């Protein structure tokens, strides 16, 4: 009898405290992953050069092509924001990317660029400055002939 | 919102009450049935001090719970929740503050870059070579070639003045321009130049790699 009563009481309190803990954990991590297949051709005439996969986006033309990706993010209060850009390159190929932020009225704020030539990259980049309501885009120039795939971008909470 | 909060608090209070009751019951049963290694149980040994301590503790817990319930009653009686208009007004004020703060922060950031650039002394071993490279990149992008009014590189950074006709062409060219310096000047920040007629151009600052801590010291993907 005593065990059942004790267990019941503990279960109720544990459930309440546990649900609160789950909520707190969800609020603490608000990173957002954006899939590479949401990226689009940067130049209007190159739409047919861009190919989409279940694991990203690639360029199937014989020349390098840029794609642009919307980078979803939570409005964050920090002065900067960090991102991870993930993708692959075949041997001897390179992918060059630029993250750019514009404010709510369309004024350029800052950008950060990088070049990756390793086979599987998981590149960390930080925008020099960003505002709470800024919009962020990612422009990546992909190697030709499907020799590089952009998997996606992660906006880190800050 | 208020109802859910009341519900949660009530559930917490109820759960705590159940726990207290369970502890009381468990304590009593335990005290009466616990075999004693010394051959003397607490009750049998007639040690009322320990039982009294338990009861005092439980009475305190009940009093705390009663105070919590009373507090909830007071909250409910405090009056109606804010109207939708009142809530919206608060959000608008908050948005305006955040936007103003963002504008101030960007202006301060650019002012800091300008001041740092002004302090730089021209490095004859770096400036001519990187200036040549910047001009080469400008020449390779149509919109930049037509819009650039000047390039000045000193010791670690470059200042580029560009004209903006407002067509969007400059914005279109900026990411591809920035990519040309991904290795040496990967960071870029800009400030709009205005006159009486409105925005006329931008001043861009090309800067070296960030010296801030790397990913192992900062935010995690997980």
Coordinates of C-alpha atoms in Angstrom, one line a residue:
Chain A
X1 CA 0.0 0.0 0.0
X2 CA 2.7 2.4 1.0
X3 CA 4.7 1.6 -2.1
X4 CA 1.8 2.3 -4.4
X5 CA 0.9 5.5 -2.7
X6 CA 4.5 6.7 -2.8
X7 CA 4.9 5.7 -6.4
X8 CA 1.8 7.5 -7.5
X9 CA 2.8 10.7 -5.9
X10 CA 6.3 10.5 -7.3
X11 CA 4.9 9.8 -10.8
X12 CA 2.6 12.8 -10.8
X13 CA 5.3 15.2 -9.6
X14 CA 7.9 13.6 -12.0
X15 CA 5.5 14.0 -14.9
X16 CA 4.9 17.7 -14.2
X17 CA 8.6 18.4 -13.6
X18 CA 9.6 16.4 -16.6
X19 CA 7.3 18.2 -19.0
X20 CA 8.7 21.5 -17.8
X21 CA 12.2 20.2 -18.4
X22 CA 11.3 19.2 -22.0
X23 CA 9.9 22.6 -22.7
X24 CA 13.1 24.2 -21.3
X25 CA 15.2 22.0 -23.5
X26 CA 13.2 22.8 -26.6
X27 CA 13.6 26.5 -26.0
X28 CA 17.3 26.2 -25.4
X29 CA 18.1 24.8 -28.9
X30 CA 16.6 26.6 -31.8
X31 CA 19.0 25.8 -34.7
X32 CA 17.3 25.6 -38.1
X33 CA 18.3 23.2 -40.8
X34 CA 17.6 24.2 -44.4
X35 CA 17.8 21.5 -47.1
X36 CA 20.0 22.1 -50.1
X37 CA 17.1 21.1 -52.4
X38 CA 15.4 24.4 -51.5
X39 CA 18.2 26.3 -53.2
X40 CA 17.5 27.8 -56.7
X41 CA 19.5 28.9 -59.7
X42 CA 21.0 32.3 -59.0
X43 CA 20.7 33.5 -62.6
X44 CA 17.4 33.2 -64.4
X45 CA 18.8 31.6 -67.5
X46 CA 20.5 28.7 -65.7
X47 CA 17.4 27.0 -64.2
X48 CA 17.9 23.8 -66.2
X49 CA 21.5 23.6 -65.1
X50 CA 20.5 22.9 -61.5
X51 CA 19.5 19.4 -60.4
X52 CA 17.9 18.5 -57.1
X53 CA 18.5 15.4 -55.0
X54 CA 17.0 13.9 -51.9
X55 CA 20.3 14.9 -50.2
X56 CA 21.0 18.3 -51.8
X57 CA 21.4 20.3 -54.9
X58 CA 24.0 20.1 -57.7
X59 CA 25.0 21.7 -60.9
X60 CA 24.9 19.5 -64.0
X61 CA 26.1 22.0 -66.6
X62 CA 29.7 21.9 -67.9
X63 CA 30.6 25.2 -66.2
X64 CA 30.4 26.4 -62.6
X65 CA 26.9 27.7 -61.6
X66 CA 25.8 29.7 -58.6
X67 CA 22.7 28.8 -56.6
X68 CA 21.0 30.8 -53.9
X69 CA 19.4 29.4 -50.8
X70 CA 17.1 31.0 -48.3
X71 CA 18.6 30.6 -44.9
X72 CA 15.9 30.2 -42.4
X73 CA 16.7 31.5 -39.0
X74 CA 15.2 32.5 -35.7
X75 CA 15.5 36.2 -35.0
X76 CA 18.4 36.2 -32.6
X77 CA 19.5 39.0 -30.4
X78 CA 23.3 38.5 -30.7
X79 CA 25.4 40.9 -32.8
X80 CA 26.6 38.0 -35.0
X81 CA 25.3 34.6 -36.0
X82 CA 27.0 31.4 -37.0
X83 CA 26.1 28.9 -39.6
X84 CA 27.2 25.5 -40.8
X85 CA 27.2 24.8 -44.5
X86 CA 27.4 21.2 -45.5
X87 CA 28.3 19.6 -48.8
X88 CA 30.6 17.4 -50.9
X89 CA 33.2 17.9 -53.6
X90 CA 34.7 15.3 -56.0
X91 CA 38.4 15.2 -56.2
X92 CA 40.0 18.4 -57.5
X93 CA 36.7 20.4 -57.2
X94 CA 35.8 23.4 -55.0
X95 CA 32.6 25.0 -53.8
X96 CA 32.7 28.7 -53.0
X97 CA 29.9 30.2 -50.8
X98 CA 28.9 33.5 -49.4
X99 CA 26.4 34.1 -46.6
X100 CA 24.8 37.5 -46.8
X101 CA 22.5 39.4 -44.4
X102 CA 20.1 42.2 -45.4
X103 CA 18.0 44.1 -42.9
X104 CA 14.2 44.4 -42.8
X105 CA 14.3 47.3 -45.3
X106 CA 16.6 45.7 -47.8
X107 CA 19.9 47.3 -46.8
X108 CA 23.0 45.2 -47.1
X109 CA 24.6 44.5 -43.7
X110 CA 27.5 42.0 -44.1
X111 CA 28.7 38.8 -45.6
X112 CA 31.2 36.1 -45.1
X113 CA 32.7 33.9 -47.8
X114 CA 34.6 30.7 -47.9
X115 CA 35.9 28.1 -50.3
X116 CA 35.9 24.4 -49.6
X117 CA 37.7 21.8 -51.7
X118 CA 37.6 18.8 -49.3
X119 CA 35.4 15.8 -50.1
X120 CA 32.9 16.2 -47.3
X121 CA 32.8 19.6 -45.7
X122 CA 30.9 20.9 -42.7
X123 CA 32.0 24.6 -42.8
X124 CA 31.5 26.9 -39.9
X125 CA 31.1 30.6 -40.7
X126 CA 30.0 33.6 -38.8
X127 CA 28.4 36.7 -40.3
X128 CA 30.3 39.8 -39.0
X129 CA 27.1 41.6 -38.1
X130 CA 23.4 40.8 -38.2
X131 CA 20.2 42.4 -36.9
X132 CA 17.3 40.8 -35.1
X133 CA 15.1 40.9 -38.1
X134 CA 17.7 40.5 -40.8
X135 CA 17.2 38.1 -43.7
X136 CA 20.1 35.7 -44.7
X137 CA 20.9 34.1 -48.0
X138 CA 23.5 31.7 -49.1
X139 CA 25.0 31.9 -52.6
X140 CA 27.2 29.0 -53.5
X141 CA 29.0 28.5 -56.8
X142 CA 28.9 24.8 -57.5
X143 CA 31.5 22.8 -59.5
X144 CA 30.4 21.6 -62.9
X145 CA 29.0 18.2 -64.1
X146 CA 27.5 17.2 -60.7
X147 CA 30.9 17.1 -59.1
X148 CA 29.8 18.9 -56.0
X149 CA 26.6 18.8 -53.9
X150 CA 25.4 21.3 -51.5
X151 CA 23.5 19.5 -48.7
X152 CA 22.2 22.4 -46.8
X153 CA 22.8 25.0 -44.2
X154 CA 22.2 25.2 -40.5
X155 CA 21.5 28.5 -38.7
X156 CA 22.8 28.3 -35.2
X157 CA 20.9 29.9 -32.4
X158 CA 22.8 32.6 -30.6
Chain B
X1 CA -3.0 31.2 -21.5
X2 CA -4.2 32.1 -18.0
X3 CA -6.4 29.0 -17.8
X4 CA -3.5 26.8 -18.9
X5 CA -1.3 28.3 -16.3
X6 CA -3.9 27.8 -13.7
X7 CA -4.4 24.3 -14.8
X8 CA -0.6 23.6 -14.6
X9 CA -0.3 25.2 -11.2
X10 CA -3.3 23.2 -9.9
X11 CA -1.8 20.0 -11.3
X12 CA 1.5 20.8 -9.6
X13 CA -0.3 21.6 -6.3
X14 CA -2.3 18.4 -6.6
X15 CA 0.7 16.3 -7.4
X16 CA 2.6 17.8 -4.5
X17 CA -0.3 17.1 -2.2
X18 CA -0.4 13.5 -3.3
X19 CA 3.4 13.3 -2.8
X20 CA 3.1 14.7 0.7
X21 CA 0.2 12.3 1.6
X22 CA 2.3 9.5 0.2
X23 CA 5.2 10.5 2.3
X24 CA 3.1 10.7 5.4
X25 CA 1.5 7.4 4.7
X26 CA 4.8 5.8 3.8
X27 CA 6.5 7.3 6.8
X28 CA 3.8 5.9 9.1
X29 CA 3.9 2.5 7.6
X30 CA 7.6 2.5 7.5
X31 CA 7.9 3.5 11.0
X32 CA 5.6 0.9 12.2
X33 CA 6.9 -2.0 10.1
X34 CA 10.6 -1.2 9.8
X35 CA 12.7 -3.9 11.4
X36 CA 15.3 -2.4 13.6
X37 CA 18.8 -3.5 13.5
X38 CA 19.2 -2.4 17.0
X39 CA 16.1 -4.2 18.0
X40 CA 14.3 -0.9 18.8
X41 CA 12.1 0.8 16.3
X42 CA 11.6 4.5 16.4
X43 CA 8.0 4.3 17.8
X44 CA 8.6 1.4 19.9
X45 CA 11.6 3.0 21.3
X46 CA 9.5 6.0 22.2
X47 CA 11.5 8.6 20.3
X48 CA 8.8 11.3 19.7
X49 CA 11.4 13.8 18.6
X50 CA 11.9 12.2 15.2
X51 CA 8.2 11.8 14.5
X52 CA 7.6 15.3 15.6
X53 CA 10.3 16.5 13.1
X54 CA 8.6 14.7 10.3
X55 CA 5.2 16.1 11.2
X56 CA 6.6 19.6 11.4
X57 CA 8.2 19.2 8.0
X58 CA 5.0 18.0 6.4
X59 CA 2.9 20.7 8.0
X60 CA 5.3 23.2 6.6
X61 CA 4.9 21.7 3.1
X62 CA 1.2 21.8 3.4
X63 CA 1.4 25.4 4.5
X64 CA 3.5 26.2 1.4
X65 CA 1.0 24.5 -0.9
X66 CA -1.8 26.4 0.7
X67 CA 0.0 29.6 0.1
X68 CA 0.5 28.7 -3.5
X69 CA -3.1 28.0 -4.0
X70 CA -4.0 31.3 -2.3
X71 CA -1.6 33.0 -4.7
X72 CA -3.3 31.5 -7.7
X73 CA -6.7 32.7 -6.4
X74 CA -5.3 36.2 -6.1
X75 CA -4.1 36.0 -9.7
X76 CA -7.4 35.0 -10.9
X77 CA -9.1 37.7 -8.9
X78 CA -6.6 40.3 -10.2
X79 CA -8.7 41.1 -13.2
X80 CA -9.1 40.3 -16.9
X81 CA -6.2 39.5 -19.2
X82 CA -4.9 42.2 -21.5
X83 CA -7.0 42.8 -24.6
X84 CA -5.7 41.9 -28.1
X85 CA -5.2 45.6 -28.9
X86 CA -3.1 46.0 -25.7
X87 CA -1.0 43.0 -26.6
X88 CA -0.5 44.2 -30.2
X89 CA 0.6 47.6 -29.0
X90 CA 3.2 46.0 -26.8
X91 CA 4.5 43.9 -29.7
X92 CA 4.7 47.0 -32.0
X93 CA 6.7 48.9 -29.4
X94 CA 9.0 45.9 -29.0
X95 CA 9.5 45.6 -32.8
X96 CA 10.3 49.3 -33.1
X97 CA 12.8 49.1 -30.3
X98 CA 14.5 46.0 -31.8
X99 CA 14.7 47.6 -35.2
X100 CA 16.2 50.8 -33.8
X101 CA 18.6 48.8 -31.8
X102 CA 19.7 46.9 -34.9
X103 CA 20.2 50.1 -36.8
X104 CA 22.3 51.6 -34.0
X105 CA 24.4 48.4 -33.7
X106 CA 25.1 48.3 -37.4
X107 CA 26.0 52.0 -37.5
X108 CA 28.4 51.5 -34.5
X109 CA 29.9 48.4 -36.2
X110 CA 30.6 50.3 -39.4
X111 CA 31.9 53.3 -37.5
X112 CA 34.4 50.9 -35.7
X113 CA 35.5 49.5 -39.1
X114 CA 36.0 53.0 -40.5
X115 CA 38.0 54.0 -37.5
X116 CA 40.2 50.9 -37.7
X117 CA 40.7 51.4 -41.5
X118 CA 41.7 55.0 -40.9
X119 CA 44.3 53.9 -38.4
X120 CA 45.8 51.4 -40.8
X121 CA 49.1 52.4 -42.3
X122 CA 49.6 51.4 -45.9
X123 CA 51.6 48.2 -46.1
X124 CA 53.7 48.4 -49.4
X125 CA 54.1 44.7 -49.4
X126 CA 50.4 44.0 -49.3
X127 CA 48.4 46.9 -50.5
X128 CA 49.5 47.1 -54.2
X129 CA 49.0 43.3 -54.8
X130 CA 45.6 43.1 -53.1
X131 CA 44.4 46.3 -54.8
X132 CA 45.3 44.8 -58.2
X133 CA 43.4 41.7 -57.3
X134 CA 40.3 43.6 -56.2
X135 CA 40.3 45.6 -59.4
X136 CA 40.7 42.4 -61.4
X137 CA 37.6 41.0 -59.6
X138 CA 35.7 44.2 -60.3
X139 CA 36.5 44.0 -64.0
X140 CA 35.2 40.4 -64.1
X141 CA 31.7 41.4 -62.9
X142 CA 29.8 43.7 -65.2
X143 CA 27.8 45.5 -62.6
X144 CA 30.8 46.1 -60.4
X145 CA 32.9 47.3 -63.3
X146 CA 30.4 50.0 -64.0
X147 CA 29.6 50.9 -60.4
X148 CA 33.0 51.1 -58.7
X149 CA 34.3 54.6 -57.9
X150 CA 37.4 53.7 -56.0
X151 CA 39.4 51.1 -54.2
X152 CA 41.8 51.6 -51.3
X153 CA 43.7 48.8 -49.6
X154 CA 46.0 49.6 -46.7
X155 CA 47.5 46.9 -44.3
X156 CA 44.8 44.3 -43.7
X157 CA 41.6 45.6 -45.3
X158 CA 40.2 47.4 -48.3
X159 CA 37.6 50.1 -48.8
X160 CA 35.6 50.0 -52.0
X161 CA 33.2 52.8 -53.1
X162 CA 30.4 51.8 -55.4
X163 CA 27.6 53.6 -57.0
X164 CA 24.1 52.1 -56.7
X165 CA 21.4 53.0 -59.3
X166 CA 18.7 51.3 -57.2
X167 CA 18.0 48.7 -59.9
X168 CA 19.1 45.8 -57.7
X169 CA 22.1 45.0 -60.0
X170 CA 24.6 46.0 -57.3
X171 CA 23.0 43.7 -54.8
X172 CA 23.0 40.9 -57.4
X173 CA 26.7 41.3 -57.9
X174 CA 27.8 41.6 -54.3
X175 CA 27.8 37.9 -53.3
X176 CA 29.7 36.9 -56.4
X177 CA 32.2 39.8 -55.9
X178 CA 32.7 38.7 -52.3
X179 CA 33.4 35.1 -53.4
X180 CA 36.5 36.3 -55.3
X181 CA 38.2 37.0 -51.9
X182 CA 37.0 34.0 -49.9
X183 CA 40.6 33.1 -49.1
X184 CA 42.2 36.5 -48.2
X185 CA 39.4 38.9 -47.4
X186 CA 36.4 36.7 -46.5
X187 CA 34.4 39.2 -44.5
X188 CA 32.6 42.2 -46.0
X189 CA 30.4 44.8 -44.5
X190 CA 28.8 47.8 -46.1
X191 CA 27.2 51.1 -45.4
X192 CA 24.8 53.0 -47.6
X193 CA 25.8 56.4 -48.9
X194 CA 23.0 58.9 -49.2
X195 CA 22.4 62.4 -50.4
X196 CA 19.3 64.7 -50.6
X197 CA 17.8 62.4 -53.3
X198 CA 18.2 59.2 -51.3
X199 CA 20.7 56.3 -51.4
X200 CA 23.3 56.8 -54.1
X201 CA 25.8 54.1 -53.4
X202 CA 27.7 52.0 -50.8
X203 CA 31.0 51.9 -49.1
X204 CA 32.2 48.3 -48.7
X205 CA 34.9 47.1 -46.4
X206 CA 36.7 43.9 -47.2
X207 CA 38.3 42.4 -44.2
X208 CA 40.5 39.4 -43.2
X209 CA 39.3 36.3 -41.4
X210 CA 37.5 36.6 -38.2
X211 CA 39.8 36.3 -35.2
X212 CA 36.9 35.2 -32.9
X213 CA 37.0 31.8 -31.3
X214 CA 36.2 28.8 -33.6
X215 CA 33.3 26.5 -33.4
X216 CA 34.7 24.5 -30.6
X217 CA 34.5 27.4 -28.4
X218 CA 31.1 28.7 -29.6
X219 CA 27.7 27.5 -30.6
X220 CA 27.2 23.9 -31.4
X221 CA 25.3 22.2 -34.2
X222 CA 23.7 19.9 -31.6

